[in-house]
Coordinates of C-alpha atoms in Angstrom, one line a residue:
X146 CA 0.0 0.0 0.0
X147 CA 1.2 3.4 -1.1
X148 CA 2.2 5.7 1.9
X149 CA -0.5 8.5 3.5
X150 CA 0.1 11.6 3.2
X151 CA -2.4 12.5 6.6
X152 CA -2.3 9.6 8.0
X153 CA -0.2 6.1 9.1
X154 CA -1.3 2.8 8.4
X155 CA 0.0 -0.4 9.8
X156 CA -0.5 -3.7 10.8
X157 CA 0.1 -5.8 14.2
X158 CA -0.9 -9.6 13.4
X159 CA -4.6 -9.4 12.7
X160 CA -4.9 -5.9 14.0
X161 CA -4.7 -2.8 12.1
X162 CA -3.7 0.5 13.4
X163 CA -4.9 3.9 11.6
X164 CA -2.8 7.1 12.5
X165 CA -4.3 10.0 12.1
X166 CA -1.1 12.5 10.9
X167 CA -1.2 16.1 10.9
X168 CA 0.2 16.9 14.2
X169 CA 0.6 20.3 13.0
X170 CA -3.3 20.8 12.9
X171 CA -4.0 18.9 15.8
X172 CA -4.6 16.3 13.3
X173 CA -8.1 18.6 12.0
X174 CA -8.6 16.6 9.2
X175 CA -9.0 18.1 5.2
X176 CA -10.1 16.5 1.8
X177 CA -6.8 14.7 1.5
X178 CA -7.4 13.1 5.1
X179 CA -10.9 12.2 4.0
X180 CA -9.4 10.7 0.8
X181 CA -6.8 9.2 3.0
X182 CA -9.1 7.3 5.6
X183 CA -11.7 6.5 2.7
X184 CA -9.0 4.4 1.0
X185 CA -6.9 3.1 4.3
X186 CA -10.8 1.8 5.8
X187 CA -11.4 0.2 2.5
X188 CA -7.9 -1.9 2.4
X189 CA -8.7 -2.4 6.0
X190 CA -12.2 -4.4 5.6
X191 CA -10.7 -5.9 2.0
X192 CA -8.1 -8.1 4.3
X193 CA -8.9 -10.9 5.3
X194 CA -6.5 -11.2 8.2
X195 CA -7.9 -7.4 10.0
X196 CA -9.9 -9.0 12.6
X197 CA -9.9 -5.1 15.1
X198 CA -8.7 -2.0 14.0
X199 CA -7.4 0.9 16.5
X200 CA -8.1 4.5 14.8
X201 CA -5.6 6.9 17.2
X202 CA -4.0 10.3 16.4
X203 CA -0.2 11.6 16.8
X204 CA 0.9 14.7 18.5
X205 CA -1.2 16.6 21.1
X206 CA -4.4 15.7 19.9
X207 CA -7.0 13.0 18.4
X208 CA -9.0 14.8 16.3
X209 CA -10.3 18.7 16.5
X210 CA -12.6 17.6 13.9
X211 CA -13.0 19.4 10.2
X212 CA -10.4 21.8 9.3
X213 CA -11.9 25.4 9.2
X214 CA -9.3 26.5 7.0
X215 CA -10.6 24.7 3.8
X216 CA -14.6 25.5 5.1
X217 CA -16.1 27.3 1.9
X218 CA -12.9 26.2 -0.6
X219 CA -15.4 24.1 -2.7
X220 CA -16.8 25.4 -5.7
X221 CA -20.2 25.2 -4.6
X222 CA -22.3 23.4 -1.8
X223 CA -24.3 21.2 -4.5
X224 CA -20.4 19.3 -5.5
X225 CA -19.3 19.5 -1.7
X226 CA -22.6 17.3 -1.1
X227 CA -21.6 15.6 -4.1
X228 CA -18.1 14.6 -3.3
X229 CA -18.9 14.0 0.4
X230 CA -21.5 11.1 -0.4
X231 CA -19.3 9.2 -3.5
X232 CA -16.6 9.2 0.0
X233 CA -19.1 8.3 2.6
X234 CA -15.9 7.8 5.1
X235 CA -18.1 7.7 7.8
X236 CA -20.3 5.0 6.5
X237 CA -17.8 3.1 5.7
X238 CA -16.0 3.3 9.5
X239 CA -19.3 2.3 10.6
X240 CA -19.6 -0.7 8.4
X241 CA -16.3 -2.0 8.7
X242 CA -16.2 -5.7 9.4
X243 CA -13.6 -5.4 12.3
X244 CA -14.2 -4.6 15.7
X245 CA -13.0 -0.3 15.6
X246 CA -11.3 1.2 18.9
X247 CA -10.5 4.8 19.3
X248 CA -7.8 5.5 21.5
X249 CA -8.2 8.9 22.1
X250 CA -5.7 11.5 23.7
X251 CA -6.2 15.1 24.1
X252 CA -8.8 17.3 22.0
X253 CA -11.7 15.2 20.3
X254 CA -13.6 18.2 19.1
X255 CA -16.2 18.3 16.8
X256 CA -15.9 15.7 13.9
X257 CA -12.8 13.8 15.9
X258 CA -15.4 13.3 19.0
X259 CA -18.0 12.0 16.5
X260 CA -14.9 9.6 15.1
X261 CA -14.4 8.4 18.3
X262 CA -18.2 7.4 18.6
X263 CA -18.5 5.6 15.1
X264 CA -15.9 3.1 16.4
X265 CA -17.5 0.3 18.8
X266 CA -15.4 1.1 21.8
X267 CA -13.7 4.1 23.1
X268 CA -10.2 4.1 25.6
X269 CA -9.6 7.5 26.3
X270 CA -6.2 8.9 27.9
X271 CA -6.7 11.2 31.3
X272 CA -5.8 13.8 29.2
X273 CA -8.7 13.9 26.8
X274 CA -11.2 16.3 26.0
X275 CA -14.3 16.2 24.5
X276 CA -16.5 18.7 22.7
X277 CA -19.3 19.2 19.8
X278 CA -19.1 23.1 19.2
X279 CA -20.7 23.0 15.9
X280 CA -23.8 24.8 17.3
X281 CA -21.5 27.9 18.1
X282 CA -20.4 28.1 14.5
X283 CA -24.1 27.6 13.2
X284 CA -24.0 24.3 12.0
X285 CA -25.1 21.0 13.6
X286 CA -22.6 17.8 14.4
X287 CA -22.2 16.4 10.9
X288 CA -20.4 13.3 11.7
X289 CA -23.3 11.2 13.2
X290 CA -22.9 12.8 16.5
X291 CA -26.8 13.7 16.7
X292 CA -27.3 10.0 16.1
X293 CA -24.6 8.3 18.5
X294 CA -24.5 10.7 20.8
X295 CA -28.0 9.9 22.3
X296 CA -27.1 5.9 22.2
X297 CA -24.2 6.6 24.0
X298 CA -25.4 8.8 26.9
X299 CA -29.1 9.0 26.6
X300 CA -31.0 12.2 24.3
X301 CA -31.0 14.6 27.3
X302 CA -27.2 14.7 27.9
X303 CA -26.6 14.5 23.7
X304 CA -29.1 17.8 23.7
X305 CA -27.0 19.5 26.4
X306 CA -23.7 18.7 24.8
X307 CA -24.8 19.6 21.2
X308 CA -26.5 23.0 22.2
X309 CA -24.1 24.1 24.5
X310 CA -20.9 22.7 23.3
X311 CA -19.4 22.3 27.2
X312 CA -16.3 20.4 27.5
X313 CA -16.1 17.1 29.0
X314 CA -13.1 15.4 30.6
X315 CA -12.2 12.0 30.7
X316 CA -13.8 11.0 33.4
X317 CA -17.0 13.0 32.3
X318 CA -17.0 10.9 29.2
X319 CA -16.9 7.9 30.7
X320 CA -19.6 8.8 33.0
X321 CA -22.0 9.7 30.0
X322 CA -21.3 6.4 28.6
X323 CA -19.4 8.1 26.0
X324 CA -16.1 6.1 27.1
X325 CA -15.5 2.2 28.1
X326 CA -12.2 3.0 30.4
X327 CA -10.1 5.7 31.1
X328 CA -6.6 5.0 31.7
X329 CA -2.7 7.3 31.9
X330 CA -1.8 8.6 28.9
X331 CA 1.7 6.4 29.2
X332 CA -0.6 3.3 29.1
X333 CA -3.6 4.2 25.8
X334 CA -1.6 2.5 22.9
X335 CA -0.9 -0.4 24.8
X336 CA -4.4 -0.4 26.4
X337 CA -5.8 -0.3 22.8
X338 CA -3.9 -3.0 21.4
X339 CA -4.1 -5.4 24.3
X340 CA -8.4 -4.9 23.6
X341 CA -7.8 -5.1 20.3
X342 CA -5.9 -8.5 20.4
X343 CA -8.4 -9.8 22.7
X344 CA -11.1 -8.8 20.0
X345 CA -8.7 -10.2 17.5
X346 CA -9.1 -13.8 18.2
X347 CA -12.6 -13.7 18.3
X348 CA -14.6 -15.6 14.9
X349 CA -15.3 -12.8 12.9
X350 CA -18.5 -14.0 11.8
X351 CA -19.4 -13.7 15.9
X352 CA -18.5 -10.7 15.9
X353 CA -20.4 -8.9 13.2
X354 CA -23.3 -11.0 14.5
X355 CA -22.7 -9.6 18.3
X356 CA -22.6 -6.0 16.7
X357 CA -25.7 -6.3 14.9
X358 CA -27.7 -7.4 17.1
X359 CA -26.5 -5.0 19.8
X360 CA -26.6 -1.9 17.4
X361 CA -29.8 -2.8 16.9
X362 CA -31.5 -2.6 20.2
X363 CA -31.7 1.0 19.7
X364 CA -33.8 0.6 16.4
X365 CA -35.9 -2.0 17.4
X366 CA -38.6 -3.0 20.0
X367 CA -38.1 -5.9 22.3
X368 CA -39.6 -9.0 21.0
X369 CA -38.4 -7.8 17.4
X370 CA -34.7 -7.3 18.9
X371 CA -34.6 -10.7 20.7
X372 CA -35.9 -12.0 17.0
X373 CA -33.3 -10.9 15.7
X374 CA -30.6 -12.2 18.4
X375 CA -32.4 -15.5 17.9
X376 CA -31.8 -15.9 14.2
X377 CA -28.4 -14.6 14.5
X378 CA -28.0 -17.1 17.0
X379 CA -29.3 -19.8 14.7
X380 CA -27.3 -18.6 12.1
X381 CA -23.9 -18.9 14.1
X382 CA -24.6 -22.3 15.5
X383 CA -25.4 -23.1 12.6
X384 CA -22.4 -22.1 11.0
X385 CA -20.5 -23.8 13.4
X386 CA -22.2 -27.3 13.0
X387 CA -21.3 -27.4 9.5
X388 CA -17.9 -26.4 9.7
X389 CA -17.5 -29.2 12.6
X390 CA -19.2 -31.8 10.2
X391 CA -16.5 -30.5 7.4
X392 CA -13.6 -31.1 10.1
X393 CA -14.7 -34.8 11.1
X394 CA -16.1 -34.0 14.4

């Protein structure tokens, strides 16, 4: 794979690692980073062997989000639309076969906070900081955040966050639900990767399944949810049986 030119990619085993890399802009990311992590997801859920994926960022920050410098650069908001959707980045982190992890440090403002949300678990360092102050610049989150935020930490907090655009610490975050653990920022990579590992050597058919059904619950009512967790059930065990029978036991 060619090198990034906003970003690190890299492989640990069945675990990839996605660096976001523009230190210099607390790693704000631009239409090159979009095309960057459009194309590094993609090879990402093409291998066979990426069973988790940790997205992180270098330098002082995770992600301040979109980068204000390029905000009205395209020629007109009908081919921004345009271009956004034929690079539905977000989509795509969403959908991604492997387990995701952010392992965030310092800022996760904006678009970087919604980042960290896509992925199915978050690790934050003590130092982190989080923040959707779209509403102050008169837009709205545009990274999903009006849709994971609430599934994270309930629609009251998500309203209070998105309108007022307060800051939330690391302990905060995992308070909302927003955050699985909080640990020193000395000890996030390795944090990340010992999950990720863990998640690793899981069946990857168990663990789309597992997501599913658990992503779902938020879409669902009860007796449709548990349906659902039935059949995917079924389907595993299933799955299972006949690979047995193909093995000789």
């Amino acid at each position: 794979m060619r090198p990034f030119a906003t970003l690190r990619y890299a492989k640990r085993g069945a675990v990839a690692i996605i660096t976001l890399d523009r230190p210099e802009k607390l790693n704000a990311y631009n239409v090159a980073m979009r095309d960057d992590l459009y194309e590094a997801l993609g090879a990402a859920d093409a291998d066979p062997d990426v069973r988790a994926l940790v997205l992180r960022g270098r330098g002082r920050a995770f992600s301040t989000g979109g980068d204000v410098s390029e905000f009205g650069t395209a020629p007109s908001p009908l081919v921004a639309r345009m271009v956004r959707w034929r690079r539905d980045v977000w989509g795509r982190l969403l959908g991604l076969q492997a387990a995701t992890i952010a392992a965030v440090h310092g800022f996760a403002v904006g678009g970087g906070m919604e980042m960290a949300l896509l992925c199915d678990v978050c690790l934050a360092a003590d130092d982190a900081r989080f923040a959707l102050p779209e509403t102050g610049l008169g837009m709205i989150p545009g990274v999903g955040g009006t849709q994971t935020l609430p599934r994270h930490a309930g629609v009251a907090r998500a309203l209070d966050l998105v309108l007022t655009g307060r800051w939330l610490d690391a302990s905060d975050a995992r308070a909302a639900g927003m955050v699985l653990r909080v640990v020193p920022r000395r000890h996030l990579e390795s944090a990340a990767l010992a999950l990720a590992r863990r998640l690793a050597r899981l069946e990857p058919s168990l663990v789309v399944a597992a997501r599913r059904a658990v992503r779902a619950a938020h879409d669902l009512t009860l007796a449709d949810g548990i349906a659902l967790e039935r059949r995917l059930g079924a389907a595993i065990h299933m799955a299972a049986a006949r690979g047995g029978a193909r093995s000789g036991h």
